[in-house]
PDB file of C-alpha atoms in Angstrom:
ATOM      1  CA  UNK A   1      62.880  64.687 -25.801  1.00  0.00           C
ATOM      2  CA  UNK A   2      64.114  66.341 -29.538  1.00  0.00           C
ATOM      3  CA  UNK A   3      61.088  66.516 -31.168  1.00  0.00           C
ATOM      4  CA  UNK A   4      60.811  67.872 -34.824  1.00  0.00           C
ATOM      5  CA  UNK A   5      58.339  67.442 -38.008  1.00  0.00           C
ATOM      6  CA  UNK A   6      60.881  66.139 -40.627  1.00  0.00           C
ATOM      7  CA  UNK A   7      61.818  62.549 -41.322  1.00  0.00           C
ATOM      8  CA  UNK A   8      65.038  62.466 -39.365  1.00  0.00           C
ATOM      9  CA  UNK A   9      66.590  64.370 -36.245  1.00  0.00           C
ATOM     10  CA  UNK A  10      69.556  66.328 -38.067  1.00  0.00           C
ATOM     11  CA  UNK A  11      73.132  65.641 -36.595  1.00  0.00           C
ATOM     12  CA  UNK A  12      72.052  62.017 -35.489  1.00  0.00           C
ATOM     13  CA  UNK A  13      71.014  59.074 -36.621  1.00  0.00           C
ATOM     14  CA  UNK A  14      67.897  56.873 -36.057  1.00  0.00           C
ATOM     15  CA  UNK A  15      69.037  53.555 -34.755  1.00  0.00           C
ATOM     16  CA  UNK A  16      65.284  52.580 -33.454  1.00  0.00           C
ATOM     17  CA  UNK A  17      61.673  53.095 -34.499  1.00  0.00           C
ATOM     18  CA  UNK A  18      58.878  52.770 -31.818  1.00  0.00           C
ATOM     19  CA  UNK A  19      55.539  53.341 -33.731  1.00  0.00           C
ATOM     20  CA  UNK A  20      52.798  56.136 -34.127  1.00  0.00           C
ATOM     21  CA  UNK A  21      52.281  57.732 -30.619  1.00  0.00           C
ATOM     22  CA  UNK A  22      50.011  60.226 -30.445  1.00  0.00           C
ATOM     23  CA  UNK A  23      48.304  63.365 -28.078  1.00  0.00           C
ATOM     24  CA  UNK A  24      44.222  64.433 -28.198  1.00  0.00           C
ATOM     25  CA  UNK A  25      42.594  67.232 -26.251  1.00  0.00           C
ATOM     26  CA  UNK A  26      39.550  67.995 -26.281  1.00  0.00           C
ATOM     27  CA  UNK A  27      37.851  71.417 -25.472  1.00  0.00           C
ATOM     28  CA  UNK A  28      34.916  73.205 -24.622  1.00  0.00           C
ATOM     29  CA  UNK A  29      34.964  77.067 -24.490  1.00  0.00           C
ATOM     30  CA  UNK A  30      34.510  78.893 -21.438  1.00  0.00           C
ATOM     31  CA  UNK A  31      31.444  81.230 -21.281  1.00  0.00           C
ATOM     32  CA  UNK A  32      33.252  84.278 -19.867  1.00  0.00           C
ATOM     33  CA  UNK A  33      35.508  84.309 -22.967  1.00  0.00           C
ATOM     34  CA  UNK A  34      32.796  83.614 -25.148  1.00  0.00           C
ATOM     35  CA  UNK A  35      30.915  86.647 -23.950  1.00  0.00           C
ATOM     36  CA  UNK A  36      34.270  88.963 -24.868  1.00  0.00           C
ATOM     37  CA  UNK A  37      34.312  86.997 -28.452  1.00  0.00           C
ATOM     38  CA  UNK A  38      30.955  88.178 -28.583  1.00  0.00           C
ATOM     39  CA  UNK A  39      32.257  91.943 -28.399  1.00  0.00           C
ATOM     40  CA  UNK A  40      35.099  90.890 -30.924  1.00  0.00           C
ATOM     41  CA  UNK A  41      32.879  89.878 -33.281  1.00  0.00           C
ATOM     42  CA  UNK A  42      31.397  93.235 -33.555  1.00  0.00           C
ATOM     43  CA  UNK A  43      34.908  95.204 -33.862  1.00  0.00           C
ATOM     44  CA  UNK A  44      36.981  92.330 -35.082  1.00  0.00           C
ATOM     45  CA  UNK A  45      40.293  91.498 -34.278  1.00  0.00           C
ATOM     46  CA  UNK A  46      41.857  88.738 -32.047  1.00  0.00           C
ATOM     47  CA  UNK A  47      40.501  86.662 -30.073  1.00  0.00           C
ATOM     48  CA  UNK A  48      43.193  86.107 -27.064  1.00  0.00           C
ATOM     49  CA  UNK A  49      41.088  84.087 -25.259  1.00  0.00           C
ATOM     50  CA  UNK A  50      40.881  81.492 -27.977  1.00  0.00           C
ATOM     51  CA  UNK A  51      44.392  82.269 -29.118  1.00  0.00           C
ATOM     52  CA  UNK A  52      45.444  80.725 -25.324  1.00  0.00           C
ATOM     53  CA  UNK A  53      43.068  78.236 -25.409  1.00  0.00           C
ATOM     54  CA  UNK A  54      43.615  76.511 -27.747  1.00  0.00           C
ATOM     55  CA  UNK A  55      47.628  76.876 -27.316  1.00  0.00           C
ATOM     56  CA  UNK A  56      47.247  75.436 -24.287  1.00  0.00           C
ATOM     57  CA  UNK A  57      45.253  72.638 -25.079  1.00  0.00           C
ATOM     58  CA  UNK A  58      48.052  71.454 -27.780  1.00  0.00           C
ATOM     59  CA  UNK A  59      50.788  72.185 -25.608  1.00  0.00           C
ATOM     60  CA  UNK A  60      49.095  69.533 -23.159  1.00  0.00           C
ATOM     61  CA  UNK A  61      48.327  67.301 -26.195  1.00  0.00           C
ATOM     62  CA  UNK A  62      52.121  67.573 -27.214  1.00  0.00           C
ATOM     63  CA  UNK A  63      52.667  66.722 -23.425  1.00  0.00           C
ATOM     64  CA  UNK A  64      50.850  63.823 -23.813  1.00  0.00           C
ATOM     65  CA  UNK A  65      52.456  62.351 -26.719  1.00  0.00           C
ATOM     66  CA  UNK A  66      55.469  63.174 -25.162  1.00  0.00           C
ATOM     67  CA  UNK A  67      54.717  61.075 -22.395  1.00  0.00           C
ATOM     68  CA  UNK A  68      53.913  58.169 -24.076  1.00  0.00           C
ATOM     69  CA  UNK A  69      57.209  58.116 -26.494  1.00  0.00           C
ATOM     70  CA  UNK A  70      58.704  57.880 -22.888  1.00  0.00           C
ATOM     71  CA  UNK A  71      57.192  54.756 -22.123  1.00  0.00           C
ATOM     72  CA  UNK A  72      57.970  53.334 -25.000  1.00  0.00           C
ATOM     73  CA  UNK A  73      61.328  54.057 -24.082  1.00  0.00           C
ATOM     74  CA  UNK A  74      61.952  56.346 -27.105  1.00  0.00           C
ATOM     75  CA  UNK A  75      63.954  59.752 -26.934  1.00  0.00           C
ATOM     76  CA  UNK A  76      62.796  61.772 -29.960  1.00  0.00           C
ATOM     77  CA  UNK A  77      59.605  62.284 -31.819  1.00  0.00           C
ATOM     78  CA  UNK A  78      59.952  62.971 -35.958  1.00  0.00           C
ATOM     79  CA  UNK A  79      57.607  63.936 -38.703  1.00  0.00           C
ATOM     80  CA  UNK A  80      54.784  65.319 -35.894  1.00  0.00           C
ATOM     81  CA  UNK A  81      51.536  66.693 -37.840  1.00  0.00           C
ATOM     82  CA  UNK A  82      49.179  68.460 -35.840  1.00  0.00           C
ATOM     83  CA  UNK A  83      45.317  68.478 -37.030  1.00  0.00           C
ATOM     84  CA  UNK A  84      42.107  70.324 -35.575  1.00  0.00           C
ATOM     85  CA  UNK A  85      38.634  69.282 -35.607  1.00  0.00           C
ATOM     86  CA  UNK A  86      35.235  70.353 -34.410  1.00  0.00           C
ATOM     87  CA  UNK A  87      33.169  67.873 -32.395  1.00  0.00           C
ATOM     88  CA  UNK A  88      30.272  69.671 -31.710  1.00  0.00           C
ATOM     89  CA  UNK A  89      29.238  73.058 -31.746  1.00  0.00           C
ATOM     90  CA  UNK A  90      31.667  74.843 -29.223  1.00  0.00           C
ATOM     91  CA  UNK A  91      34.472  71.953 -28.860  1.00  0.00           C
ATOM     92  CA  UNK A  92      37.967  71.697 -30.380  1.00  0.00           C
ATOM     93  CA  UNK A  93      39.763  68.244 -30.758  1.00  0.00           C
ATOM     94  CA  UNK A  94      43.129  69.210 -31.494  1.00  0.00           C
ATOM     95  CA  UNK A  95      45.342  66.341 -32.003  1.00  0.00           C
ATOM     96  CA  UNK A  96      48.987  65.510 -32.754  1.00  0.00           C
ATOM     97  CA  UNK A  97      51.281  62.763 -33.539  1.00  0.00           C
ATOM     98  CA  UNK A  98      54.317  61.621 -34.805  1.00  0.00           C
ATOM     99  CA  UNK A  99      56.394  58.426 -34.560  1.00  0.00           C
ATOM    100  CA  UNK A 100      58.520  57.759 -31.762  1.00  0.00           C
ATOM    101  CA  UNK A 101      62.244  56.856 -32.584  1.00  0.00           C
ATOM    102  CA  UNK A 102      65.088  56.380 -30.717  1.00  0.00           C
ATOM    103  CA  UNK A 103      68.218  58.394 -32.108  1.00  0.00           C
ATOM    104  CA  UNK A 104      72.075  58.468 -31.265  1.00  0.00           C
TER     105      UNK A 104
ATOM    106  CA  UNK B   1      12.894 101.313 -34.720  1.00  0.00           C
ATOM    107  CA  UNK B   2      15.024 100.355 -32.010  1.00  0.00           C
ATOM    108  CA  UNK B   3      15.683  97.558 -33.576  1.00  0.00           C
ATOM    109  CA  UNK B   4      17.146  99.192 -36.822  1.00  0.00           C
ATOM    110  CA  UNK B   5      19.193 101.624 -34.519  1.00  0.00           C
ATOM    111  CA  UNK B   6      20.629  98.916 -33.077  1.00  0.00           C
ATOM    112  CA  UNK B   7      21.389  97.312 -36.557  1.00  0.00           C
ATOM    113  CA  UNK B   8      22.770 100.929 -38.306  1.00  0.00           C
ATOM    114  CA  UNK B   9      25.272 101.683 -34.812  1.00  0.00           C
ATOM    115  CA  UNK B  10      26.969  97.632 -35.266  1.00  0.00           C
ATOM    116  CA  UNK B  11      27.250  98.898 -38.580  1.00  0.00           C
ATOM    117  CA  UNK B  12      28.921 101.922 -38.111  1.00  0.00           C
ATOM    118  CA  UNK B  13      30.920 100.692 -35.075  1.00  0.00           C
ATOM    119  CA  UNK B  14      32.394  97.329 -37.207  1.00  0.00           C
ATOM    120  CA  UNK B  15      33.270  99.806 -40.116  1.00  0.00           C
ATOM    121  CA  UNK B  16      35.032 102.700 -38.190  1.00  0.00           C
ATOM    122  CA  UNK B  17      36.230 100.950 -35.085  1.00  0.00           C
ATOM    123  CA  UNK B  18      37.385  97.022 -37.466  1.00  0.00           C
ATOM    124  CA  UNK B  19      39.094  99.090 -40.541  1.00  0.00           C
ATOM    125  CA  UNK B  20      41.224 100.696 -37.680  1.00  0.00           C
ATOM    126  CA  UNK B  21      42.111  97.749 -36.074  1.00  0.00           C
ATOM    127  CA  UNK B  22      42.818  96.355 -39.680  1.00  0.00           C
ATOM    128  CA  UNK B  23      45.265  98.966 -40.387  1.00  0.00           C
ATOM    129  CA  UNK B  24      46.854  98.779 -37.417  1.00  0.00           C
ATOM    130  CA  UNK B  25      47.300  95.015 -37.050  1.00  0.00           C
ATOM    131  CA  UNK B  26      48.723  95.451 -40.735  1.00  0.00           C
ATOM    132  CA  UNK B  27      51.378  97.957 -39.587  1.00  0.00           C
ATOM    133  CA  UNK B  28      52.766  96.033 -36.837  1.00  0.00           C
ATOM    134  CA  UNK B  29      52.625  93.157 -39.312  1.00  0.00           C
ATOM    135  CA  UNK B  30      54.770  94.676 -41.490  1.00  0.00           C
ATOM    136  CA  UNK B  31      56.818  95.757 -38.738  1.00  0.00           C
ATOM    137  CA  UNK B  32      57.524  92.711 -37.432  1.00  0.00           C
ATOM    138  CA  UNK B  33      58.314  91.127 -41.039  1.00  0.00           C
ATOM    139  CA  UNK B  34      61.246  93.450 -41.850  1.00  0.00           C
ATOM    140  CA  UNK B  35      62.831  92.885 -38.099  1.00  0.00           C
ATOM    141  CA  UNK B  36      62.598  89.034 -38.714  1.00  0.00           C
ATOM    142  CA  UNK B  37      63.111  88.580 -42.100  1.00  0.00           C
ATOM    143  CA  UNK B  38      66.848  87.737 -40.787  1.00  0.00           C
ATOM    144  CA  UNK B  39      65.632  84.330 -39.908  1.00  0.00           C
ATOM    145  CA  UNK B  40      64.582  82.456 -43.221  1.00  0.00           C
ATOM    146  CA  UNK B  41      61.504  79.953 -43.159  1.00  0.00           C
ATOM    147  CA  UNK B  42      61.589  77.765 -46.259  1.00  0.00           C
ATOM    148  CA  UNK B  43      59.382  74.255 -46.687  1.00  0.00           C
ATOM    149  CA  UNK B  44      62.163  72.108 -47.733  1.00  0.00           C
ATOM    150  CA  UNK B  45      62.230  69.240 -45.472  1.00  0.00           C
ATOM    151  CA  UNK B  46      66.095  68.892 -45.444  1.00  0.00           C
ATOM    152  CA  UNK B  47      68.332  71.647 -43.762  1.00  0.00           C
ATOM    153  CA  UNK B  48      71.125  72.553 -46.576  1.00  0.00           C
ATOM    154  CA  UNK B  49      73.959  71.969 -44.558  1.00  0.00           C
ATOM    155  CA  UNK B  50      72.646  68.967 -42.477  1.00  0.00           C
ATOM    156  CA  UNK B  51      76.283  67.912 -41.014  1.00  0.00           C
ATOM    157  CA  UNK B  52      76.457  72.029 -39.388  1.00  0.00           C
ATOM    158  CA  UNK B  53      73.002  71.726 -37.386  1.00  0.00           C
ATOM    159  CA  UNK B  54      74.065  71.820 -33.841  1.00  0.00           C
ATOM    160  CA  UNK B  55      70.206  71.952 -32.290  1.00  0.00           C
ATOM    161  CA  UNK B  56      66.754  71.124 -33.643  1.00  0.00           C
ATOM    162  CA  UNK B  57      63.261  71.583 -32.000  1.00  0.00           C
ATOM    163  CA  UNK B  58      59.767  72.269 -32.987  1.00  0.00           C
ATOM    164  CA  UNK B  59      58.631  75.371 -32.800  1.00  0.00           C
ATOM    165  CA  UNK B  60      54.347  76.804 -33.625  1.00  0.00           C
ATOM    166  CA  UNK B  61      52.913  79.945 -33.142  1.00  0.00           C
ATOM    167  CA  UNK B  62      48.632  80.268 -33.557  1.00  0.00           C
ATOM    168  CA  UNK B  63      46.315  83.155 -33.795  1.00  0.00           C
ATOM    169  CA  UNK B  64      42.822  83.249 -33.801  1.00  0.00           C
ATOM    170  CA  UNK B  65      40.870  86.205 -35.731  1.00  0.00           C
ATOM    171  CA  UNK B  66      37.859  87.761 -35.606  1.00  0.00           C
ATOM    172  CA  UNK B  67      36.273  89.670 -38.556  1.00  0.00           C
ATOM    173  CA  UNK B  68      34.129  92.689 -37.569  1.00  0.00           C
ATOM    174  CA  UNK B  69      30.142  93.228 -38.283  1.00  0.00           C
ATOM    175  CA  UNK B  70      30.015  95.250 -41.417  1.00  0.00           C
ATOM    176  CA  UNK B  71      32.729  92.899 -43.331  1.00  0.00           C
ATOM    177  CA  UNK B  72      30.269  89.958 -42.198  1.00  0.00           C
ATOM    178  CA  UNK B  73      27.146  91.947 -43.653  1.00  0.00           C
ATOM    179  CA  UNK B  74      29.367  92.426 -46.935  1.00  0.00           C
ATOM    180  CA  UNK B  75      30.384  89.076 -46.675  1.00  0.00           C
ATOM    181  CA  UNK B  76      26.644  87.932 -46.465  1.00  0.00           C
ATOM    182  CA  UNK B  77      25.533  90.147 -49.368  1.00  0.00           C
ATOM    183  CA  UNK B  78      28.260  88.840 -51.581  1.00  0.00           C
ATOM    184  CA  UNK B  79      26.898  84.995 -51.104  1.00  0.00           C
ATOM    185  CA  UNK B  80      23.791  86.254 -52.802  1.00  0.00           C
ATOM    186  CA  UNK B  81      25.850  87.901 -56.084  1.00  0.00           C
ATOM    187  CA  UNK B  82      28.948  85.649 -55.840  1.00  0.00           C
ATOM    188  CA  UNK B  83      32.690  86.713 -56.633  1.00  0.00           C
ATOM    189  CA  UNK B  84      35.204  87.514 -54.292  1.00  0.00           C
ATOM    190  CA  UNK B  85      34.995  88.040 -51.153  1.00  0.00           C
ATOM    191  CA  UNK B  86      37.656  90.668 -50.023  1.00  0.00           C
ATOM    192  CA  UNK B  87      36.672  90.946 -46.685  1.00  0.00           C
ATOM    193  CA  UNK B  88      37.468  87.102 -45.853  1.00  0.00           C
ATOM    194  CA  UNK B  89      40.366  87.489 -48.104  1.00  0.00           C
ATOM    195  CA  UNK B  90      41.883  90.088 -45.602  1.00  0.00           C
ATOM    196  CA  UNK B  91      40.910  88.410 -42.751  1.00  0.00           C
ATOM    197  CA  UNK B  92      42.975  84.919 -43.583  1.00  0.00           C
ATOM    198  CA  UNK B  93      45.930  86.889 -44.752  1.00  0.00           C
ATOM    199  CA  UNK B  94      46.244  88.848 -41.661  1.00  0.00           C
ATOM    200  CA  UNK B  95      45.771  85.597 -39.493  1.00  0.00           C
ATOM    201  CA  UNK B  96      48.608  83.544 -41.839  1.00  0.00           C
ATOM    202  CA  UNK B  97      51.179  86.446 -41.721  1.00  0.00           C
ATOM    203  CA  UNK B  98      50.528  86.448 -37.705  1.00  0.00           C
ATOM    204  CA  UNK B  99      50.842  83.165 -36.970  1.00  0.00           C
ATOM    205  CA  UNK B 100      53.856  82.833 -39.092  1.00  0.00           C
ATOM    206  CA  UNK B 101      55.674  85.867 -36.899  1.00  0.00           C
ATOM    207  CA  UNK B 102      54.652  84.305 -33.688  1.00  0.00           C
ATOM    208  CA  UNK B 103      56.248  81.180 -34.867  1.00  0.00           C
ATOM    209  CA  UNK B 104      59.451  83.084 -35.685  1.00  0.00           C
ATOM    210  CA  UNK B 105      58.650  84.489 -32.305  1.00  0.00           C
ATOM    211  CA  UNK B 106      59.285  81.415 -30.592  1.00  0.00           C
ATOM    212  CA  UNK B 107      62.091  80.547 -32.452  1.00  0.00           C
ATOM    213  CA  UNK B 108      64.564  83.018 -30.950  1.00  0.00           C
ATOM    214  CA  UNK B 109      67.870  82.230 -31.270  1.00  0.00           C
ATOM    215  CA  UNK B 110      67.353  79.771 -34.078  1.00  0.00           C
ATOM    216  CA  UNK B 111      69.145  80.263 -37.616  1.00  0.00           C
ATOM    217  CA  UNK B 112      66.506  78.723 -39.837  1.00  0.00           C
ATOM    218  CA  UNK B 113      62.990  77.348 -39.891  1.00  0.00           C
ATOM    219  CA  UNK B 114      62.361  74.208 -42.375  1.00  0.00           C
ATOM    220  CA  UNK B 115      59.208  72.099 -42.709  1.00  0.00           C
ATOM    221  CA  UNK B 116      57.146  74.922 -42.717  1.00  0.00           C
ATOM    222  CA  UNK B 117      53.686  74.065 -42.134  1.00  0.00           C
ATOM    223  CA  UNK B 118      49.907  75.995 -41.590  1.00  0.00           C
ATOM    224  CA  UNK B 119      47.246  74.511 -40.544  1.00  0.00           C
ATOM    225  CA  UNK B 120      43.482  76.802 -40.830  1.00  0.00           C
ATOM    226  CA  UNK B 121      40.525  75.890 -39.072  1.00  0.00           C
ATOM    227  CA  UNK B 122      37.323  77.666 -38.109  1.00  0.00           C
ATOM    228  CA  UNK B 123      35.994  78.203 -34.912  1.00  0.00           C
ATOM    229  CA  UNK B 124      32.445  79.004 -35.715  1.00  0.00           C
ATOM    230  CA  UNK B 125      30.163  80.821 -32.971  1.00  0.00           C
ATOM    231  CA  UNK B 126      27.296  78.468 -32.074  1.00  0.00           C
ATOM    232  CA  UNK B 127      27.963  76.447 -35.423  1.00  0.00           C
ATOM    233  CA  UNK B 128      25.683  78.464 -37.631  1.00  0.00           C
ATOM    234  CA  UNK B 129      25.300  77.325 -40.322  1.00  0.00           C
ATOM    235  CA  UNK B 130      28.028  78.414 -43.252  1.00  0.00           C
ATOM    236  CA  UNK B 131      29.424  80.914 -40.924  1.00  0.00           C
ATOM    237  CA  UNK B 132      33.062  81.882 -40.789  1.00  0.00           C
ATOM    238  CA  UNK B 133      33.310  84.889 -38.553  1.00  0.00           C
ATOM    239  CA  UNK B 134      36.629  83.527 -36.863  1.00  0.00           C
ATOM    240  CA  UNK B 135      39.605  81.604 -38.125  1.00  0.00           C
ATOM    241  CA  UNK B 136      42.829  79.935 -36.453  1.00  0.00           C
ATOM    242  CA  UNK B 137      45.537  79.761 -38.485  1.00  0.00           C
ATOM    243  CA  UNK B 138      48.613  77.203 -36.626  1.00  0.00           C
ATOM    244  CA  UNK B 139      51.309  77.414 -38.130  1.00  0.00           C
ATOM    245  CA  UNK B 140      54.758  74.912 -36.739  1.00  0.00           C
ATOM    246  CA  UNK B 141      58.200  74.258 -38.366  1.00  0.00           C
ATOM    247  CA  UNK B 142      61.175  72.743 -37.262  1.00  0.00           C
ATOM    248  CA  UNK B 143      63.858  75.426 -36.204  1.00  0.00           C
ATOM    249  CA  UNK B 144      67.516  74.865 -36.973  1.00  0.00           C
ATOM    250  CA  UNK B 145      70.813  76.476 -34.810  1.00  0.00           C
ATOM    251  CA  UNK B 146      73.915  76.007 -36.811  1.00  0.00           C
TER     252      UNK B 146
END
């Protein structure tokens, strides 16, 4: 799967679109690394525990839109925009999406 | 009295113990910025020489930063006066610079980055209300091997 955020896959050409697909994650954060943010917030610094978290979670909402393009029987994903929102106090929805074409 | 002890050591401790940290994170920021600055990131959305690009993928790279007590105090007494507020300036520009080298990171082997784009969200701690303490800065581009 090529997969990249401008309009065309350079090198090839697009000889099929497919439509909007599109990966959402939700998460919660985990109270063990909440109680080390809650030391970071006196020091400052990074948080690693969010840093991974939320990399994760967009690496399985990537994984996601991934997996739908295949259905769809595309094999590359261009223009992908990612955006992050909170739901509720403690949740991240991070979602991406981009439109499935099929290149040669 | 306990209390205010309490109070005057976060204080202290945010001060000495963050502005290190600061200066640090700065160095190695710096650091890394003259070792990569071999691998140019531009926003243009088309590659110059589009016929020469043998391989294109996505790369990202995120951080998420914490700012320490006595910048937050600071920060809260400046909402009262208004103007700038440095400390929150620091904070983002550290976090943007970072997530820009971890893209780069990722990117080894790759000749370019175009499409350059950063994304900034906060994460606020129990959603209180108006607070910023921590920001994520995401930032993803599409790397180029010619």
């Amino acid at each position: 799967m090529n997969i990249t955020n401008i309009e065309s896959i350079p090198g090839k050409t697009i000889v099929e679109h497919f439509g909007v697909v599109s990966g959402s994650t939700v998460r919660a954060k985990h109270v063990g690394r909440d109680i080390m943010a809650g030391f970071k917030n006196v020091f400052g610094g990074e948080l690693k525990g969010y840093t991974e978290l939320l990399a994760e979670s967009r690496e399985e909402a990537m994984e996601r839109m991934t997996e739908q393009a295949k259905s769809l029987g595309a094999n590359a994903i261009v223009n992908v925009r990612f955006s992050t929102s909170s739901v509720a106090a403690g949740a991240a929805e991070l979602y991406v999406y981009g439109t499935a074409v099929s290149v040669q | 009295m306990i209390d205010l002890i309490v109070f005057l050591t976060l204080i202290a401790l945010g001060y000495f113990v963050g502005s290190y940290l600061e200066k640090r994170h700065y160095r190695s920021i710096r650091e890394r910025e003259i070792k990569y600055a071999s691998l140019p990131t531009i926003m243009l959305k088309k590659p110059l020489h589009p016929e020469r690009v043998k391989e294109s993928r996505l790369v990202n790279g995120s951080v998420v930063i914490s700012i320490d007590y006595f910048k937050r105090l600071m920060a809260a007494l400046r909402n009262i006066f208004g103007g700038n507020i440095t400390s929150y300036e620091s904070l983002i520009d550290r976090a943007r610079r970072e997530a820009v080298l971890r893209m780069k990171e990722n990117a080894e082997g790759a000749d370019e980055i175009i499409n350059l784009r950063l994304e900034t969200s906060s994460i606020s701690k129990n959603d209180q209300k108006g607070s910023i303490g921590s920001v994520e800065v995401f930032a993803y581009g599409t790397a180029l091997t010619y």
